[in-house]
XYZ file of C-alpha atoms in Angstrom:
563
model
C 34.827 34.433 -17.542
C 33.746 30.996 -16.286
C 31.901 31.328 -13.022
C 33.233 28.791 -10.047
C 30.544 26.134 -10.969
C 31.096 25.773 -14.425
C 34.640 26.038 -14.029
C 34.295 22.813 -11.436
C 32.754 20.894 -14.180
C 34.477 21.483 -17.347
C 36.260 18.401 -18.732
C 37.301 16.872 -21.873
C 34.592 15.547 -24.191
C 33.314 12.390 -23.622
C 35.031 9.641 -25.303
C 32.065 7.575 -25.727
C 28.090 7.821 -25.688
C 25.726 5.318 -24.410
C 22.212 5.356 -25.843
C 19.740 3.191 -23.728
C 16.463 2.373 -25.199
C 15.163 -0.062 -22.833
C 16.133 0.189 -19.413
C 15.515 1.971 -15.923
C 15.475 5.347 -17.683
C 16.106 5.580 -21.506
C 18.108 8.388 -22.670
C 21.761 9.148 -23.461
C 24.499 8.896 -20.918
C 28.352 10.037 -21.535
C 29.861 7.574 -19.065
C 29.514 3.662 -18.513
C 28.866 3.932 -14.662
C 25.960 6.002 -15.306
C 24.757 3.798 -18.501
C 25.270 0.808 -16.467
C 23.309 1.643 -13.663
C 20.242 1.986 -15.964
C 20.779 -1.568 -17.489
C 22.297 -3.702 -15.118
C 19.391 -6.466 -13.873
C 17.279 -4.881 -16.115
C 15.236 -7.481 -17.963
C 15.155 -6.691 -22.072
C 17.587 -3.803 -21.663
C 18.547 -2.593 -25.083
C 21.477 -0.196 -25.173
C 24.533 0.434 -27.498
C 28.069 2.591 -27.384
C 28.712 4.969 -29.706
C 31.625 7.858 -30.756
C 29.617 10.464 -31.033
C 26.062 12.229 -29.603
C 24.578 12.394 -33.098
C 24.720 8.332 -33.599
C 23.303 7.818 -30.229
C 20.710 9.816 -30.392
C 19.646 8.203 -34.073
C 19.990 4.840 -32.493
C 17.729 5.941 -29.804
C 15.256 7.247 -32.019
C 15.169 4.349 -34.107
C 14.832 1.963 -31.101
C 12.782 3.683 -28.102
C 9.711 3.318 -30.364
C 9.865 -0.058 -30.490
C 10.827 -1.074 -27.106
C 8.275 1.781 -25.351
C 5.076 -0.468 -24.169
C 3.134 1.737 -21.701
C 3.245 -0.267 -18.686
C -0.020 -2.012 -17.975
C 0.002 -0.654 -14.411
C -0.905 2.704 -15.569
C -4.652 0.788 -16.164
C -4.473 -0.646 -12.465
C -4.294 2.739 -10.992
C -7.706 4.251 -9.671
C -8.865 7.790 -10.798
C -7.766 9.738 -7.546
C -4.109 7.745 -8.105
C -3.896 8.981 -11.851
C -4.641 12.718 -10.612
C -0.968 12.686 -8.944
C 0.053 12.069 -12.311
C -1.574 14.580 -13.972
C -0.521 17.502 -11.411
C 3.339 16.344 -11.901
C 3.392 16.357 -15.787
C 1.846 20.284 -15.415
C 5.387 20.405 -13.619
C 3.850 20.827 -9.928
C 5.661 19.974 -6.774
C 3.143 17.471 -5.152
C 2.727 16.194 -1.528
C 1.041 12.935 -1.534
C -0.772 11.591 1.440
C -3.217 9.350 2.973
C -3.698 6.712 5.866
C -2.005 3.207 5.481
C -3.324 1.165 2.591
C -4.229 3.393 0.103
C -1.835 2.674 -2.809
C 0.846 5.646 -2.141
C 4.017 2.923 -2.360
C 2.482 1.282 -5.355
C 1.731 4.882 -6.828
C 5.340 5.659 -6.415
C 6.574 2.743 -8.116
C 4.235 3.788 -11.013
C 5.799 7.516 -11.106
C 8.971 5.980 -11.203
C 9.110 3.875 -14.077
C 6.312 5.501 -16.258
C 6.962 9.490 -15.682
C 10.106 9.636 -17.618
C 8.323 8.012 -20.858
C 5.166 10.204 -19.941
C 7.156 13.294 -20.400
C 8.954 12.198 -23.282
C 5.820 11.621 -25.316
C 4.311 14.755 -23.587
C 7.353 16.726 -24.723
C 8.114 15.050 -28.079
C 11.845 14.784 -27.205
C 14.413 12.369 -26.668
C 15.570 13.990 -23.211
C 13.883 11.822 -20.301
C 13.811 13.456 -17.079
C 15.906 12.088 -14.739
C 14.224 10.551 -11.297
C 15.482 9.828 -8.084
C 13.665 8.294 -4.966
C 14.989 9.008 -1.875
C 13.787 7.842 1.992
C 14.951 8.989 5.237
C 16.305 5.902 6.403
C 18.527 2.965 4.784
C 15.473 0.261 5.581
C 13.171 2.655 4.044
C 15.038 2.732 0.942
C 15.754 -0.506 0.519
C 11.670 -0.971 0.827
C 11.491 1.213 -2.010
C 13.579 -0.544 -4.697
C 14.290 1.301 -7.795
C 17.746 2.132 -6.655
C 16.365 4.377 -4.078
C 18.774 5.947 -1.741
C 18.828 7.733 1.661
C 17.957 11.501 1.206
C 21.483 12.369 2.949
C 23.435 10.223 1.023
C 21.807 11.651 -2.441
C 22.236 15.144 -1.396
C 25.967 14.476 0.357
C 25.200 16.098 3.436
C 26.347 13.478 6.058
C 24.151 13.746 9.263
C 22.753 17.173 7.992
C 24.142 18.986 10.791
C 25.456 22.360 10.338
C 24.013 25.427 8.072
C 23.066 25.636 4.849
C 26.234 27.252 3.741
C 28.535 24.811 5.732
C 26.784 21.798 3.937
C 26.978 23.800 0.468
C 30.561 23.700 0.822
C 30.431 20.107 1.762
C 28.375 19.036 -1.189
C 31.176 21.201 -3.655
C 33.911 18.849 -2.623
C 31.852 15.820 -3.354
C 31.535 15.614 -7.316
C 29.048 12.935 -7.206
C 26.645 14.918 -4.829
C 27.236 17.798 -7.176
C 26.078 15.768 -9.854
C 23.020 14.389 -8.019
C 21.801 17.907 -7.392
C 22.287 19.342 -11.285
C 20.985 16.417 -12.853
C 17.771 15.492 -11.067
C 14.835 16.782 -12.790
C 12.420 15.380 -9.966
C 12.924 14.269 -6.525
C 10.723 11.953 -4.688
C 10.956 11.853 -0.726
C 9.021 9.194 0.571
C 8.178 8.509 4.617
C 8.100 12.555 4.807
C 6.631 12.459 8.513
C 10.155 11.615 9.212
C 11.374 14.665 7.634
C 12.071 17.858 9.676
C 10.929 21.004 8.908
C 14.882 22.398 9.240
C 16.229 19.581 6.906
C 13.431 20.842 4.365
C 14.376 24.035 4.590
C 18.027 23.417 4.186
C 17.355 21.064 0.953
C 15.413 24.442 -0.277
C 18.418 26.789 0.312
C 20.976 24.295 -1.127
C 18.950 23.357 -4.062
C 18.766 27.186 -5.192
C 22.500 27.880 -4.495
C 23.575 24.552 -6.551
C 21.736 25.052 -9.352
C 22.216 28.736 -9.351
C 18.195 29.310 -9.268
C 16.310 31.341 -7.263
C 12.864 29.050 -7.819
C 11.978 26.826 -4.465
C 14.568 23.871 -4.524
C 16.191 25.304 -7.365
C 13.990 24.778 -9.732
C 14.165 20.877 -9.202
C 10.446 19.575 -9.285
C 9.803 17.910 -6.043
C 7.257 15.021 -4.543
C 6.867 14.310 -0.991
C 5.117 11.131 -0.013
C 3.701 10.154 3.242
C 1.239 10.586 6.226
C 2.212 12.948 9.304
C -0.462 10.493 11.459
C 2.343 8.094 11.396
C 5.571 8.335 13.720
C 6.880 11.773 13.490
C 10.874 12.952 13.180
C 13.419 11.458 15.493
C 14.534 14.258 17.929
C 16.988 14.197 20.784
C 15.038 14.627 24.200
C 16.617 18.475 24.116
C 15.176 19.181 20.973
C 11.603 20.476 19.877
C 11.273 19.136 16.023
C 9.017 20.487 13.644
C 7.079 18.869 11.353
C 7.791 19.387 7.439
C 4.676 20.938 6.843
C 5.792 23.691 9.422
C 9.071 24.947 6.953
C 9.314 27.856 4.862
C 10.132 25.705 2.195
C 6.681 24.116 2.377
C 5.007 27.100 2.086
C 7.279 28.409 -0.559
C 7.422 25.427 -2.926
C 4.685 22.563 -2.501
C 1.825 23.202 -4.865
C -0.445 20.974 -4.629
C -1.663 18.324 -1.722
C -3.645 15.191 -2.520
C -4.995 12.842 0.266
C -5.447 9.517 -1.369
C -9.044 8.129 0.216
C -9.502 4.605 -1.488
C -8.125 1.681 0.561
C -6.403 -0.984 -1.504
C -4.793 -3.222 1.093
C -7.460 -3.567 3.448
C -10.642 -4.805 1.988
C -12.789 -4.826 5.246
C -14.894 -2.162 5.301
C -15.567 -2.330 9.194
C -11.570 -2.706 9.726
C -11.230 0.593 7.056
C -13.370 2.351 9.694
C -11.612 1.437 12.455
C -8.107 2.392 10.633
C -9.449 6.010 9.964
C -10.661 6.432 13.342
C -7.244 5.232 14.701
C -5.182 7.239 12.486
C -7.545 10.571 14.063
C -6.713 9.115 17.303
C -10.683 8.656 17.929
C -11.794 5.198 18.303
C -15.455 4.626 18.907
C -17.033 2.725 21.307
C -18.165 0.097 18.560
C -14.449 0.414 17.219
C -12.617 -0.486 20.719
C -15.302 -3.386 21.048
C -14.078 -5.008 17.877
C -10.478 -4.705 18.758
C -11.035 -5.822 22.211
C -12.601 -9.037 20.782
C -9.133 -9.374 18.759
C -7.699 -9.702 22.505
C -8.588 -13.185 22.893
C -7.954 -14.552 19.374
C -5.788 -17.985 19.486
C -2.898 -17.412 17.798
C -0.386 -19.793 19.970
C -1.646 -23.102 17.876
C -1.006 -21.699 14.452
C 1.901 -23.169 12.783
C 2.697 -19.850 11.004
C 2.169 -17.383 13.941
C 1.783 -13.848 13.552
C 4.500 -11.487 14.034
C 4.621 -9.724 17.524
C 4.618 -5.853 17.222
C 6.118 -4.113 19.988
C 6.837 -0.495 20.500
C 10.173 -1.105 22.543
C 13.328 -2.487 20.847
C 14.187 -4.355 24.001
C 11.022 -6.232 24.381
C 11.333 -7.711 20.873
C 15.000 -8.644 21.092
C 14.123 -10.790 24.378
C 11.182 -12.519 22.467
C 13.150 -13.238 19.453
C 15.875 -14.470 21.059
C 14.318 -16.634 23.857
C 11.672 -18.179 21.175
C 15.356 -19.213 19.504
C 16.657 -20.874 22.027
C 13.790 -22.764 23.109
C 14.379 -24.502 19.582
C 16.482 -27.880 19.319
C 16.367 -28.881 15.898
C 19.158 -28.217 13.244
C 21.008 -24.578 13.056
C 22.793 -22.467 10.777
C 24.622 -18.929 11.336
C 25.232 -16.900 8.174
C 27.285 -13.706 8.144
C 26.927 -11.005 6.052
C 29.494 -10.719 3.819
C 30.805 -7.744 1.573
C 31.135 -8.395 -1.977
C 32.664 -6.531 -4.976
C 30.322 -6.455 -7.769
C 32.203 -3.765 -9.878
C 35.689 -2.288 -10.620
C 37.350 -1.401 -7.511
C 38.533 1.960 -7.675
C 42.241 2.259 -7.544
C 43.647 2.990 -3.871
C 40.943 2.070 -2.441
C 41.431 0.258 0.843
C 38.699 -1.739 2.825
C 40.317 -0.656 6.099
C 39.841 2.852 5.254
C 38.087 4.713 7.766
C 35.555 6.909 6.178
C 34.779 3.282 4.551
C 34.356 1.339 7.494
C 32.345 4.427 8.952
C 30.011 4.450 5.915
C 29.726 0.559 5.881
C 28.796 0.531 9.975
C 25.998 3.158 9.414
C 24.596 1.485 6.275
C 24.401 -1.809 8.604
C 22.692 -0.152 10.995
C 20.385 1.300 8.751
C 19.384 -1.895 6.933
C 17.254 -4.455 7.835
C 19.159 -7.694 7.324
C 21.215 -9.095 10.136
C 25.209 -8.777 10.464
C 24.994 -12.635 11.635
C 21.934 -14.597 11.237
C 21.463 -17.433 13.331
C 18.328 -19.973 12.261
C 16.950 -23.441 13.423
C 14.634 -25.264 12.215
C 10.790 -24.013 13.046
C 12.032 -20.530 13.354
C 9.448 -18.321 12.508
C 11.104 -15.622 9.926
C 10.264 -12.913 7.772
C 11.274 -11.988 4.197
C 13.070 -8.527 4.071
C 13.295 -8.388 0.225
C 10.726 -8.764 -2.961
C 12.634 -12.269 -4.221
C 9.448 -13.307 -6.141
C 6.687 -11.025 -6.492
C 4.650 -13.310 -8.877
C 4.508 -16.276 -6.347
C 4.219 -13.817 -3.366
C 7.455 -13.759 -2.209
C 7.963 -10.242 -1.191
C 9.211 -7.869 1.684
C 7.218 -8.638 4.753
C 6.132 -12.206 3.583
C 6.025 -14.684 6.591
C 7.174 -18.402 6.763
C 8.459 -20.920 9.118
C 11.866 -22.342 8.302
C 11.297 -26.433 7.346
C 15.023 -27.242 7.307
C 18.201 -26.747 5.371
C 19.309 -27.685 1.789
C 21.507 -30.850 1.861
C 23.860 -29.570 -0.820
C 24.153 -25.665 -0.358
C 22.800 -25.081 3.389
C 20.306 -23.018 2.207
C 17.546 -22.561 4.484
C 14.047 -23.682 3.291
C 11.031 -21.716 4.204
C 7.271 -22.574 3.697
C 5.391 -19.370 3.786
C 2.102 -18.449 4.442
C 0.637 -18.677 0.841
C 1.762 -22.348 0.878
C 5.116 -21.639 -1.307
C 8.129 -23.860 -0.057
C 11.000 -22.814 -1.399
C 15.023 -22.136 -0.660
C 16.064 -18.853 0.196
C 19.472 -17.995 -1.358
C 21.729 -14.656 -1.068
C 20.611 -11.542 -1.725
C 22.601 -8.356 -2.332
C 21.968 -4.802 -1.021
C 24.205 -2.192 -2.791
C 26.228 0.146 -0.653
C 24.911 3.345 -2.170
C 27.992 5.365 -1.191
C 30.517 2.628 -2.516
C 28.487 1.369 -5.774
C 31.332 -1.494 -6.621
C 30.257 -3.322 -3.603
C 27.548 -4.649 -1.888
C 26.461 -6.354 1.253
C 25.430 -10.222 0.785
C 22.741 -12.020 3.449
C 20.060 -14.045 3.320
C 17.141 -11.818 3.056
C 15.107 -13.301 6.518
C 15.115 -12.104 9.652
C 13.596 -13.850 12.982
C 10.067 -13.006 13.010
C 8.401 -13.726 16.300
C 8.570 -10.034 17.085
C 9.447 -6.569 15.130
C 9.457 -2.894 16.721
C 6.651 -0.855 15.142
C 9.540 1.339 14.060
C 10.904 -1.220 11.825
C 7.480 -1.995 10.433
C 6.668 1.159 9.062
C 6.127 1.036 5.766
C 5.643 -2.351 5.257
C 2.489 -5.053 4.951
C 2.432 -7.884 7.006
C 0.639 -11.174 6.193
C -0.313 -11.517 10.093
C 0.424 -9.498 13.074
C -0.093 -9.503 16.804
C -0.027 -6.090 17.805
C 0.692 -4.519 21.128
C -1.484 -1.372 21.266
C -1.645 -0.639 24.998
C 0.043 1.816 27.171
C 3.405 0.931 26.467
C 3.103 2.867 23.036
C 4.977 6.315 24.002
C 5.123 7.712 20.389
C 2.698 10.053 18.773
C 1.137 7.861 15.821
C 2.608 4.703 16.956
C -0.059 2.491 17.938
C -1.800 3.396 14.389
C 0.906 2.101 12.492
C 1.109 -1.098 14.262
C -2.368 -1.500 13.454
C -2.321 -0.483 9.825
C 0.488 -2.866 8.895
C -2.131 -5.749 8.164
C -4.601 -6.051 5.603
C -7.690 -7.266 7.567
C -9.311 -7.911 10.735
C -8.721 -11.996 9.970
C -5.307 -11.266 10.099
C -5.146 -9.218 13.085
C -4.598 -10.482 16.594
C -4.168 -7.969 19.976
C -1.679 -8.513 22.573
C -3.133 -5.406 24.463
C -5.312 -2.740 23.633
C -6.066 0.684 25.401
C -7.978 3.258 23.796
C -5.889 6.309 25.133
C -2.660 4.577 22.842
C -4.283 6.142 20.098
C -2.785 9.447 19.675
C -2.292 12.155 17.383
C -0.161 14.997 17.274
C -2.502 18.227 17.603
C -0.112 20.035 14.934
C -0.876 17.011 12.698
C -4.553 16.939 13.229
C -5.167 20.993 12.687
C -2.963 20.777 9.547
C -5.579 17.909 7.757
C -8.079 19.864 9.672
C -7.163 22.650 7.649
C -6.563 20.938 4.293
C -10.295 19.422 5.171
C -11.585 23.091 5.510
C -9.986 24.340 2.255
C -12.536 22.154 0.396
C -15.160 23.752 1.614
C -17.362 26.686 0.026
C -17.320 30.026 1.846
C -20.771 29.496 3.247
C -19.723 26.328 5.125
C -17.216 28.231 6.300
C -18.802 31.182 7.369
C -21.157 28.677 9.293
C -17.912 27.157 10.870
C -16.922 30.660 11.806
C -20.443 31.734 13.617
C -20.657 28.620 15.243
C -17.151 28.728 16.845
C -17.743 32.655 17.592
C -14.278 33.653 16.513
C -12.701 34.004 12.982
C -11.433 30.916 10.947
C -7.898 30.857 10.934
C -7.019 30.098 7.269
C -3.217 30.318 7.448
C -2.441 26.508 6.946
C 1.433 25.535 6.635
C 0.379 24.163 3.721
C -2.637 25.474 2.655
C -4.214 28.390 0.633
C -5.407 30.773 -0.665
C -8.516 29.522 -2.615
C -10.575 26.497 -1.784
C -9.547 23.356 -3.381
C -11.276 21.648 -5.563
C -12.273 18.203 -4.984
C -11.894 15.326 -7.996
C -14.042 12.109 -7.634
C -13.349 11.733 -3.657
C -9.454 13.144 -3.886
C -8.670 16.008 -1.693
C -6.291 18.078 -3.783
C -5.038 21.605 -2.022
C -4.142 23.606 -4.328
C -1.733 26.639 -3.732
C -1.201 29.958 -4.901
C 2.325 31.617 -5.155
C 2.675 32.099 -1.202
C 5.432 34.219 0.148
C 7.465 32.248 3.347
C 6.072 35.132 5.416
C 2.286 34.864 4.407
C 0.860 33.665 7.329
């Protein structure tokens, strides 16, 4: 007799099989919408439809070796970054961490594009693992690219409220979410510092139930990426929120923790030292003196002014609005539009209440403006990667120098000297893939909140790292958005604003202690005059190994109750 899970997915054989030899994820797909996701907009895509799976497999085998080229980016990875790929290829669930600028986002992108092909070669199989990138907010998902989705949307859990059992029933009614859970081989969650322990435990339970597998997360491989010294999970004032590393699911299912240490974004050793201290909430007198010296630097005379990073949204809105109103040049207003990119499903109505709710949430979470007013000489920032080879990427700063006479598109001169008209960019609405938001990918950049800037690299910034920073890690996030001291201007500075959450400090200290040999641990015990608590929410039964400066924390099979 069929189980209920099997019954739901019984269906007639596909009428066509689509072999994708060169695309986002090469492989065989039994529907055009799935195949289209892999080839749409992909340069040099190679694919073909067949009536039988055997024909599709033959085509794939004949063509995949012709199109497969190891991405040159593999050769650009540092040894510590390559160690992450090694553990993933061994099937380990990995937590990847490190301070700002160590190359976590770049490595994540390489994993997404290269891991499937590497696994195929390793297994000698045409079947490629399916990877899904997720983030906790729409803005963070857009920064990731690679068709990243919000975790809540991918999982089909809405706001994530309710018990795991209630969410299970909700997902069972959502065919697309069910397919996500059953078909994904590697789930990557970025900005994990914003993920609560409660939600991680729910995801673990859901994975087991939905995939009918008692292994952690139902046997789906997991990669968590982020820095817990950054901004913590958002919680209501009446709630106490735990970090993801405090979850039972973490103890049960995260096998390896790797902390990258080699700075990629900041090349200035002095600034590197300041960032390491700021991350831990412990600035030395020397570092304080350097930052105070940045308070007096002139920025007002610059043609392209640094972006002001402030802790509160009200301040940012006031600064941007007042600066915009002070300009008297030509102006244009651009309204975000709803664009239909694919076939509209039968019965769909734009006025549908559920669609409008999803659209409103997408608008709220995204970085574009619903109504964007620009005036000549506006300070602006790109919010999409439009020409990476020309240095025009998310976070690129510039000044509006005019408008195209024929198209009315804004013309921006960027800090790297490139001058270019900026056309519309499309943001696919993940729950409704047949439509997207179209808007000019610019935002006013006199000021930005620290929360909005998390995950971005800025060409230059004037940061408020004074007493107005109200959250753990907030001042550190602001400081670490720039690449060098030369790009840093300080509006206000108070060393007390650099605060690391005590639970986070304890977690990373236990990670660090796990690298010591028994003699070093005994010395700490002796000096402290008390037993050393080795119970780590992520750590560990055995001392970790050090691989060329990489902190690798290896987990044995730890039961949820072992602590």
